[in-house]
Short mmCIF file of C-alpha atoms in Angstrom, two decimals:
data_model
loop_
_atom_site.label_atom_id
_atom_site.label_comp_id
_atom_site.label_asym_id
_atom_site.label_seq_id
_atom_site.Cartn_x
_atom_site.Cartn_y
_atom_site.Cartn_z
CA UNK A 31 85.15 -18.01 33.27
CA UNK A 32 82.32 -19.45 35.43
CA UNK A 33 79.26 -21.22 34.22
CA UNK A 34 77.14 -18.17 35.01
CA UNK A 35 79.54 -15.81 33.33
CA UNK A 36 79.29 -17.88 30.18
CA UNK A 37 75.59 -17.80 30.21
CA UNK A 38 75.64 -14.08 30.60
CA UNK A 39 77.97 -13.71 27.60
CA UNK A 40 75.72 -15.93 25.50
CA UNK A 41 72.65 -13.85 26.51
CA UNK A 42 74.55 -10.53 25.70
CA UNK A 43 75.63 -11.97 22.38
CA UNK A 44 72.07 -12.98 21.40
CA UNK A 45 70.92 -9.54 22.37
CA UNK A 46 73.76 -8.01 20.22
CA UNK A 47 72.75 -10.26 17.29
CA UNK A 48 69.07 -9.18 17.57
CA UNK A 49 69.99 -5.57 17.83
CA UNK A 50 72.36 -5.65 14.76
CA UNK A 51 69.92 -7.83 12.51
CA UNK A 52 67.55 -5.32 10.82
CA UNK A 53 65.81 -6.15 7.51
CA UNK A 54 68.40 -7.41 5.05
CA UNK A 55 70.12 -10.99 5.06
CA UNK A 56 73.42 -9.13 4.48
CA UNK A 57 73.16 -7.45 7.89
CA UNK A 58 72.27 -10.91 9.47
CA UNK A 59 75.50 -12.29 8.04
CA UNK A 60 77.56 -9.48 9.59
CA UNK A 61 75.71 -9.68 12.88
CA UNK A 62 76.25 -13.42 13.39
CA UNK A 63 80.05 -12.89 12.78
CA UNK A 64 80.11 -9.97 15.18
CA UNK A 65 78.15 -11.89 17.77
CA UNK A 66 80.58 -14.87 17.38
CA UNK A 67 83.61 -12.50 17.90
CA UNK A 68 81.89 -11.06 21.02
CA UNK A 69 81.29 -14.55 22.53
CA UNK A 70 84.90 -15.48 21.88
CA UNK A 71 86.50 -12.38 23.32
CA UNK A 72 84.23 -12.06 26.35
CA UNK A 73 84.58 -15.67 27.30
CA UNK A 74 88.35 -15.38 27.39
CA UNK A 75 89.33 -17.33 24.27
CA UNK A 76 92.84 -16.61 22.79
CA UNK A 77 92.60 -14.40 19.81
CA UNK A 78 94.15 -17.01 17.51
CA UNK A 79 91.71 -19.63 18.78
CA UNK A 80 88.79 -17.35 17.78
CA UNK A 81 90.25 -17.11 14.24
CA UNK A 82 90.47 -20.95 14.22
CA UNK A 83 86.95 -21.17 15.37
CA UNK A 84 85.72 -18.98 12.52
CA UNK A 85 87.64 -21.08 9.94
CA UNK A 86 86.41 -24.33 11.33
CA UNK A 87 82.80 -23.18 11.57
CA UNK A 88 82.64 -21.57 8.20
CA UNK A 89 84.56 -24.28 6.29
CA UNK A 90 82.86 -27.23 8.09
CA UNK A 91 79.46 -25.89 7.31
CA UNK A 92 79.84 -24.58 3.80
CA UNK A 93 81.58 -27.74 2.85
CA UNK A 94 78.09 -29.30 2.72
CA UNK A 95 75.58 -26.41 2.39
CA UNK A 96 77.27 -24.61 -0.49
CA UNK A 97 77.00 -27.68 -2.84
CA UNK A 98 73.39 -28.58 -1.91
CA UNK A 99 72.08 -25.05 -2.01
CA UNK A 100 73.89 -24.25 -5.24
CA UNK A 101 72.64 -27.45 -6.95
CA UNK A 102 69.08 -26.88 -5.63
CA UNK A 103 69.07 -23.24 -6.87
CA UNK A 104 70.24 -24.13 -10.42
CA UNK A 105 67.53 -27.00 -10.50
CA UNK A 106 64.83 -24.60 -9.47
CA UNK A 107 65.78 -21.89 -11.84
CA UNK A 108 65.61 -24.22 -14.86
CA UNK A 109 62.20 -25.47 -13.60
CA UNK A 110 60.97 -21.92 -13.36
CA UNK A 111 62.23 -20.77 -16.73
CA UNK A 112 60.92 -23.82 -18.48
CA UNK A 113 57.34 -23.37 -17.18
CA UNK A 114 57.39 -26.46 -15.09
CA UNK A 115 55.84 -24.81 -11.99
CA UNK A 116 52.83 -23.57 -14.21
CA UNK A 117 52.45 -27.08 -15.71
CA UNK A 118 52.14 -28.55 -12.21
CA UNK A 119 49.62 -25.97 -11.10
CA UNK A 120 47.44 -26.09 -14.31
CA UNK A 121 47.40 -29.97 -14.27
CA UNK A 122 46.55 -30.32 -10.65
CA UNK A 123 43.76 -27.55 -10.81
CA UNK A 124 42.24 -29.39 -13.85
CA UNK A 125 42.37 -32.86 -12.25
CA UNK A 126 40.99 -31.81 -9.00
CA UNK A 127 38.11 -29.84 -10.49
CA UNK A 128 36.55 -26.66 -9.17
CA UNK A 129 35.10 -28.09 -6.12
CA UNK A 130 38.39 -29.25 -4.79
CA UNK A 131 40.66 -26.60 -6.32
CA UNK A 132 41.85 -25.49 -2.83
CA UNK A 133 43.39 -28.90 -2.32
CA UNK A 134 44.96 -28.69 -5.76
CA UNK A 135 46.52 -25.33 -4.96
CA UNK A 136 47.84 -26.57 -1.65
CA UNK A 137 49.37 -29.57 -3.22
CA UNK A 138 50.88 -27.35 -5.96
CA UNK A 139 52.51 -25.04 -3.46
CA UNK A 140 53.77 -28.07 -1.49
CA UNK A 141 55.54 -29.50 -4.56
CA UNK A 142 56.75 -26.34 -6.22
CA UNK A 143 58.33 -24.90 -3.25
CA UNK A 144 60.68 -27.74 -2.94
CA UNK A 145 63.06 -26.61 -5.65
CA UNK A 146 61.93 -23.02 -5.93
CA UNK A 147 62.22 -20.14 -3.39
CA UNK A 148 58.95 -19.25 -1.85
CA UNK A 149 58.84 -15.52 -3.21
CA UNK A 150 59.74 -16.66 -6.72
CA UNK A 151 57.14 -19.39 -6.68
CA UNK A 152 54.35 -17.00 -5.55
CA UNK A 153 55.25 -14.49 -8.31
CA UNK A 154 55.03 -17.48 -10.89
CA UNK A 155 51.81 -18.89 -9.66
CA UNK A 156 49.84 -15.82 -8.32
CA UNK A 157 48.27 -15.18 -11.79
CA UNK A 158 46.34 -18.56 -11.45
CA UNK A 159 44.97 -17.34 -8.06
CA UNK A 160 43.83 -13.96 -9.85
CA UNK A 161 42.22 -15.89 -12.56
CA UNK A 162 40.30 -18.21 -10.39
CA UNK A 163 39.05 -15.31 -8.06
CA UNK A 164 37.87 -13.31 -11.07
CA UNK A 165 35.93 -16.36 -12.72
CA UNK A 166 34.32 -17.47 -9.44
CA UNK A 167 33.81 -14.06 -7.73
CA UNK A 168 35.11 -15.55 -4.50
CA UNK A 169 37.58 -13.84 -2.24
CA UNK A 170 41.13 -14.05 -3.39
CA UNK A 171 41.95 -15.46 0.10
CA UNK A 172 39.93 -18.52 -0.60
CA UNK A 173 42.42 -19.61 -3.19
CA UNK A 174 45.40 -17.76 -1.95
CA UNK A 175 45.70 -19.22 1.54
CA UNK A 176 45.86 -22.91 0.32
CA UNK A 177 48.70 -21.96 -2.21
CA UNK A 178 50.57 -19.86 0.34
CA UNK A 179 50.26 -22.60 2.96
CA UNK A 180 51.67 -25.23 0.51
CA UNK A 181 54.55 -22.94 -0.40
CA UNK A 182 55.33 -22.06 3.26
CA UNK A 183 55.21 -25.64 4.52
CA UNK A 184 57.84 -26.96 2.21
CA UNK A 185 59.84 -23.74 2.20
CA UNK A 186 60.39 -24.31 5.90
CA UNK A 187 60.06 -28.14 6.34
CA UNK A 188 61.45 -30.00 3.26
CA UNK A 189 64.97 -30.04 1.88
CA UNK A 190 66.55 -29.04 -0.47
CA UNK A 191 65.13 -25.63 0.48
CA UNK A 192 67.78 -23.61 2.25
CA UNK A 193 66.26 -23.25 5.68
CA UNK A 194 66.02 -27.01 6.63
CA UNK A 195 69.23 -27.81 4.78
CA UNK A 196 70.99 -25.13 6.83
CA UNK A 197 69.73 -26.47 10.13
CA UNK A 198 70.40 -30.09 9.27
CA UNK A 199 74.01 -29.07 8.34
CA UNK A 200 74.60 -27.35 11.68
CA UNK A 201 73.06 -30.14 13.67
CA UNK A 202 74.59 -32.85 11.58
CA UNK A 203 71.16 -34.39 10.98
CA UNK A 204 70.51 -37.05 8.22
CA UNK A 205 68.45 -35.46 5.43
CA UNK A 206 66.52 -38.59 4.94
CA UNK A 207 65.00 -38.21 8.45
CA UNK A 208 64.45 -34.49 7.93
CA UNK A 209 62.59 -34.99 4.69
CA UNK A 210 60.46 -37.87 6.20
CA UNK A 211 59.53 -35.83 9.30
CA UNK A 212 59.15 -32.66 7.30
CA UNK A 213 56.49 -34.32 5.08
CA UNK A 214 54.73 -35.97 7.97
CA UNK A 215 54.53 -32.64 9.93
CA UNK A 216 53.85 -30.54 6.76
CA UNK A 217 50.92 -32.36 5.36
CA UNK A 218 48.50 -31.73 8.33
CA UNK A 219 50.00 -28.29 8.69
CA UNK A 220 49.22 -27.51 4.95
CA UNK A 221 45.66 -28.84 5.19
CA UNK A 222 44.75 -26.88 8.32
CA UNK A 223 46.37 -23.63 7.36
CA UNK A 224 45.42 -24.04 3.66
CA UNK A 225 42.06 -25.40 2.54
CA UNK A 226 40.51 -25.30 6.07
CA UNK A 227 41.72 -21.90 7.14
CA UNK A 228 41.34 -20.59 3.61
CA UNK A 229 37.70 -21.51 3.46
CA UNK A 230 36.96 -19.79 6.76
CA UNK A 231 38.94 -16.57 6.22
CA UNK A 232 37.61 -16.31 2.59
CA UNK A 233 34.14 -16.02 4.03
CA UNK A 234 35.19 -13.47 6.68
CA UNK A 235 37.33 -11.14 4.41
CA UNK A 236 36.33 -10.57 0.77
CA UNK A 237 39.39 -9.48 -1.17
CA UNK A 238 39.39 -8.83 -4.92
CA UNK A 239 42.16 -8.73 -7.36
CA UNK A 240 44.15 -5.50 -6.52
CA UNK A 241 43.53 -2.65 -9.06
CA UNK A 242 47.17 -2.12 -9.71
CA UNK A 243 47.44 -5.75 -10.63
CA UNK A 244 44.45 -5.61 -13.05
CA UNK A 245 45.82 -2.56 -14.65
CA UNK A 246 49.17 -4.29 -15.39
CA UNK A 247 47.25 -7.36 -16.61
CA UNK A 248 49.43 -9.74 -14.52
CA UNK A 249 46.26 -11.74 -13.74
CA UNK A 250 45.72 -12.30 -17.44
CA UNK A 251 49.03 -14.13 -17.89
CA UNK A 252 48.31 -17.18 -19.98
CA UNK A 253 50.50 -20.12 -20.98
CA UNK A 254 50.01 -22.19 -24.03
CA UNK A 255 49.86 -25.95 -23.27
CA UNK A 256 52.34 -26.75 -26.03
CA UNK A 257 54.93 -24.49 -24.32
CA UNK A 258 54.85 -26.22 -21.08
CA UNK A 259 56.78 -29.52 -20.20
CA UNK A 260 54.76 -32.55 -19.19
CA UNK A 261 53.39 -32.97 -15.71
CA UNK A 262 54.99 -36.39 -15.28
CA UNK A 263 58.28 -35.17 -16.29
CA UNK A 264 58.34 -32.34 -13.91
CA UNK A 265 57.01 -34.34 -11.00
CA UNK A 266 59.61 -37.07 -11.51
CA UNK A 267 62.47 -34.56 -11.74
CA UNK A 268 61.39 -32.96 -8.41
CA UNK A 269 60.91 -36.33 -6.61
CA UNK A 270 64.10 -37.95 -7.80
CA UNK A 271 66.42 -36.48 -5.20
CA UNK A 272 63.88 -36.83 -2.35
CA UNK A 273 63.43 -40.63 -3.20
CA UNK A 274 67.12 -41.30 -3.38
CA UNK A 275 67.91 -39.52 -0.10
CA UNK A 276 65.10 -41.17 1.82
CA UNK A 277 65.98 -44.63 0.31
CA UNK A 278 69.53 -44.16 1.43
CA UNK A 279 68.37 -43.54 4.89
CA UNK A 280 65.95 -46.50 4.99
CA UNK A 281 68.47 -48.96 3.62
CA UNK A 282 71.12 -47.60 6.08
CA UNK A 283 68.78 -48.83 8.93
CA UNK A 284 67.95 -52.29 7.53
CA UNK A 285 71.21 -53.40 5.78
CA UNK A 286 74.44 -54.06 7.44
CA UNK A 287 77.67 -52.23 6.87
CA UNK A 288 79.63 -53.63 3.94
CA UNK A 289 76.54 -54.68 2.01
CA UNK A 290 77.03 -53.91 -1.71
CA UNK A 291 73.41 -52.70 -2.16
CA UNK A 292 73.77 -50.40 0.86
CA UNK A 293 77.07 -49.04 -0.34
CA UNK A 294 75.65 -48.24 -3.88
CA UNK A 295 72.61 -46.41 -2.45
CA UNK A 296 74.69 -44.72 0.17
CA UNK A 297 76.67 -43.12 -2.66
CA UNK A 298 73.78 -42.12 -5.06
CA UNK A 299 71.56 -41.18 -1.97
CA UNK A 300 74.04 -38.66 -0.74
CA UNK A 301 72.50 -35.22 -1.19
CA UNK A 302 75.50 -34.21 -3.39
CA UNK A 303 74.99 -37.10 -5.80
CA UNK A 304 71.21 -37.16 -5.73
CA UNK A 305 70.86 -33.43 -6.42
CA UNK A 306 73.64 -33.64 -9.11
CA UNK A 307 71.68 -36.36 -10.93
CA UNK A 308 68.37 -34.47 -10.73
CA UNK A 309 69.95 -31.16 -11.79
CA UNK A 310 71.83 -32.74 -14.82
CA UNK A 311 68.49 -34.44 -15.89
CA UNK A 312 66.65 -31.15 -15.53
CA UNK A 313 69.39 -29.37 -17.59
CA UNK A 314 68.79 -31.82 -20.38
CA UNK A 315 65.04 -32.53 -20.33
CA UNK A 316 63.89 -29.10 -19.45
CA UNK A 317 66.82 -27.29 -21.15
CA UNK A 318 68.58 -28.94 -24.10
CA UNK A 319 65.62 -31.07 -25.26
CA UNK A 320 63.33 -27.84 -25.19
CA UNK A 321 65.67 -25.84 -27.45
CA UNK A 322 67.95 -23.95 -25.02
CA UNK A 323 71.59 -23.80 -25.98
CA UNK A 324 74.37 -24.59 -23.67
CA UNK A 325 75.16 -20.80 -23.34
CA UNK A 326 71.58 -20.11 -22.36
CA UNK A 327 71.46 -22.92 -19.70
CA UNK A 328 74.80 -21.68 -18.37
CA UNK A 329 73.32 -18.22 -18.17
CA UNK A 330 70.26 -19.52 -16.34
CA UNK A 331 72.26 -21.44 -13.85
CA UNK A 332 74.66 -18.59 -13.14
CA UNK A 333 71.63 -16.20 -12.43
CA UNK A 334 70.21 -18.75 -10.01
CA UNK A 335 73.18 -18.46 -7.71
CA UNK A 336 72.57 -14.71 -7.06
CA UNK A 337 69.88 -15.31 -4.37
CA UNK A 338 71.53 -18.45 -3.10
CA UNK A 339 74.89 -16.77 -2.44
CA UNK A 340 73.65 -14.67 0.57
CA UNK A 341 71.87 -17.74 2.03
CA UNK A 342 75.02 -19.69 1.78
CA UNK A 343 77.03 -16.88 3.54
CA UNK A 344 74.47 -16.60 6.40
CA UNK A 345 74.52 -20.35 6.89
CA UNK A 346 78.39 -20.21 7.03
CA UNK A 347 78.10 -17.43 9.65
CA UNK A 348 75.77 -19.77 11.60
CA UNK A 349 78.39 -22.44 11.54
CA UNK A 350 80.87 -19.90 13.03
CA UNK A 351 78.34 -19.00 15.74
CA UNK A 352 78.04 -22.58 16.62
CA UNK A 353 81.64 -23.36 16.67
CA UNK A 354 82.47 -20.39 18.78
CA UNK A 355 79.87 -21.44 21.40
CA UNK A 356 81.41 -24.92 21.44
CA UNK A 357 85.05 -23.77 21.64
CA UNK A 358 84.31 -21.13 24.23
CA UNK A 359 82.89 -23.68 26.58
CA UNK A 360 79.25 -22.52 26.49
CA UNK A 361 78.17 -25.75 24.82
CA UNK A 362 79.18 -27.74 27.89
CA UNK A 363 77.40 -25.31 30.20
CA UNK A 364 74.19 -25.44 28.08
CA UNK A 365 74.48 -29.28 27.76
CA UNK A 366 74.78 -29.72 31.55
CA UNK A 367 71.91 -27.31 32.19
CA UNK A 368 69.71 -29.21 29.69
CA UNK A 369 70.59 -32.53 31.27
CA UNK A 370 69.47 -31.26 34.56
CA UNK A 371 66.35 -29.59 33.13
CA UNK A 372 62.99 -31.35 32.77
CA UNK A 373 62.22 -29.40 29.55
CA UNK A 374 62.53 -31.63 26.49
CA UNK A 375 65.23 -30.53 23.96
CA UNK A 376 62.66 -30.47 21.18
CA UNK A 377 60.62 -27.89 23.26
CA UNK A 378 63.66 -25.78 23.92
CA UNK A 379 64.54 -25.78 20.25
CA UNK A 380 61.08 -24.60 19.31
CA UNK A 381 61.08 -21.88 21.98
CA UNK A 382 64.38 -20.46 20.94
CA UNK A 383 63.53 -20.36 17.22
CA UNK A 384 60.18 -18.62 18.06
CA UNK A 385 61.85 -15.99 20.15
CA UNK A 386 64.43 -15.12 17.43
CA UNK A 387 61.63 -15.19 14.71
CA UNK A 388 59.50 -12.81 16.48
CA UNK A 389 62.48 -10.51 17.37
CA UNK A 390 64.04 -10.03 13.94
CA UNK A 391 61.54 -11.42 11.35
CA UNK A 392 63.63 -13.61 9.02
CA UNK A 393 62.76 -17.33 9.23
CA UNK A 394 66.10 -18.34 7.64
CA UNK A 395 68.12 -16.32 10.34
CA UNK A 396 65.83 -17.64 13.10
CA UNK A 397 66.58 -21.20 12.00
CA UNK A 398 70.30 -20.76 11.77
CA UNK A 399 70.55 -18.90 15.13
CA UNK A 400 68.44 -21.43 16.94
CA UNK A 401 70.48 -24.36 15.40
CA UNK A 402 73.72 -22.61 16.46
CA UNK A 403 72.38 -22.51 20.06
CA UNK A 404 71.20 -26.09 20.05
CA UNK A 405 74.24 -27.65 18.29
CA UNK A 406 76.65 -27.26 21.28
CA UNK A 407 74.05 -29.05 23.55
CA UNK A 408 74.32 -32.01 21.21
CA UNK A 409 78.01 -32.30 22.19
CA UNK A 410 77.21 -33.44 25.63
CA UNK A 411 73.58 -34.85 25.25
CA UNK A 412 73.25 -38.12 23.36
CA UNK A 413 70.71 -37.79 20.54
CA UNK A 414 69.60 -40.39 18.04
CA UNK A 415 69.54 -39.84 14.25
CA UNK A 416 65.71 -39.75 14.11
CA UNK A 417 65.63 -37.25 16.97
CA UNK A 418 68.01 -35.04 15.17
CA UNK A 419 65.58 -34.96 12.22
CA UNK A 420 62.75 -34.06 14.68
CA UNK A 421 64.84 -31.23 16.12
CA UNK A 422 65.36 -29.72 12.68
CA UNK A 423 61.49 -29.60 12.07
CA UNK A 424 60.92 -28.31 15.52
CA UNK A 425 63.30 -25.35 14.82
CA UNK A 426 61.68 -24.87 11.48
CA UNK A 427 58.23 -24.71 13.16
CA UNK A 428 59.35 -22.14 15.63
CA UNK A 429 60.92 -20.05 12.81
CA UNK A 430 57.55 -20.14 11.03
CA UNK A 431 55.16 -18.74 13.64
CA UNK A 432 54.05 -15.22 14.28
CA UNK A 433 55.33 -13.67 11.01
CA UNK A 434 54.54 -9.90 11.22
CA UNK A 435 55.70 -6.51 9.96
CA UNK A 436 59.54 -7.28 10.29
CA UNK A 437 59.17 -10.19 7.92
CA UNK A 438 59.70 -9.59 4.13
CA UNK A 439 57.09 -12.34 3.45
CA UNK A 440 54.40 -10.27 5.31
CA UNK A 441 54.87 -7.37 2.80
CA UNK A 442 55.15 -9.73 -0.19
CA UNK A 443 51.65 -11.05 0.56
CA UNK A 444 50.37 -7.65 1.51
CA UNK A 445 51.20 -6.29 -1.83
CA UNK A 446 50.16 -9.25 -4.11
CA UNK A 447 46.85 -9.67 -2.32
CA UNK A 448 46.07 -5.96 -1.82
CA UNK A 449 45.58 -6.30 1.90
CA UNK A 450 45.83 -3.78 4.69
CA UNK A 451 48.29 -4.40 7.55
CA UNK A 452 45.60 -5.55 9.76
CA UNK A 453 44.18 -7.95 7.08
CA UNK A 454 47.62 -9.36 6.56
CA UNK A 455 47.99 -10.02 10.29
CA UNK A 456 44.51 -11.76 10.10
CA UNK A 457 45.55 -13.95 7.25
CA UNK A 458 49.16 -14.44 6.57
CA UNK A 459 50.29 -14.17 10.19
CA UNK A 460 47.53 -16.56 11.41
CA UNK A 461 48.34 -19.07 8.55
CA UNK A 462 52.03 -19.04 9.33
CA UNK A 463 51.27 -19.59 13.05
CA UNK A 464 49.00 -22.49 12.38
CA UNK A 465 51.76 -24.06 10.23
CA UNK A 466 54.36 -23.72 13.01
CA UNK A 467 52.30 -24.92 15.82
CA UNK A 468 50.86 -27.93 13.95
CA UNK A 469 54.27 -28.84 12.75
CA UNK A 470 55.59 -28.64 16.21
CA UNK A 471 52.71 -30.62 17.60
CA UNK A 472 53.34 -33.43 15.20
CA UNK A 473 57.12 -33.79 15.66
CA UNK A 474 56.64 -33.38 19.51
CA UNK A 475 54.11 -36.28 19.47
CA UNK A 476 56.51 -38.47 17.40
CA UNK A 477 59.35 -37.58 19.87
CA UNK A 478 57.52 -39.22 22.63
CA UNK A 479 57.99 -42.57 20.86
CA UNK A 480 61.66 -42.07 19.86
CA UNK A 481 64.45 -42.15 22.41
#
């Protein structure tokens, strides 16, 4: 098939994907597979070759992602059940004081969302927001925006959360670079979308704790200090895998191959080993030492895999989508077009992710779809390891902007904050868009200095 024909096939496949993807992640999984089959058949691939592409794409992607997401989910669930998230929030709020509570909430969200899914973290921490709003008589948004910004930033930018892990897997990016650039882009994004925007919008829109929340007394949820694990323990457990993964990346750039120190940290700094170490330590210190039996810990770990399962499937389907694009020849066409284009690859990645995000709503699906389209380009365009890390964050940024009514996060915030649809657009949507554009601006600026 001609180059023009392959491009037309790809456009039709993307249109089919967007048409099939509705609201559920299960539909996204099926849509990615159907779109991959469509590309394979329409581009003239042999039927057996299509099957091989599906096997290669699914197996190659899940060989990494299933382990990382599974371990991260178990780690996060034990942290949730043990009260570790509440401990982080209470300690930071107390240490920062009432005058800087917005910064404490932003930092809390930034740390907690590393091991815990955004929606779960919000459910855990929102009672603290209710309590602060009632005590100070300030708008719920004054406190809520910083917390939401912190949660949203790390949910999109910092592994081992599923989104950036999935994109890194599809693009074969080093997680150390992804974490480093995710933090560098995430901090200014959190500051502007959280404390800064929260202070502004809190004066413009006064929101009190919703009546249905007060009636159910969710805002009066209290935690006895003696029931919570120590702040230092929780912080160390969360930071261990990030530290080991980044250390592995740093030593890999400064030490030569064959060096014993590099070999050792390459092993323990691999995401598999780093997350296994952290998860086992979490099982012991937040589980066994706090009175949980082996059976109870096993039950907690098993339950954690329920929401992780569909994320793993979607990511695998994204791998299939990528592999089909490559094997069908579309990758070569896109790569050559990119080489002849003046548009930087990092900008293209952001635009594609933004388009898919606006069209179908799910940030995770937008990330995986954009990664699947960018990955074939990398087969013919030489890109350095740091630039791959920047591409991951660029895709994550595009997948964050313009959240609206087709995004489940939009309605989650709408309910917990008692907002109208218009107010949710004025608050949550603007906050997400600030995060996305600031994150992209940071990585685009860094990319100018990295070849």
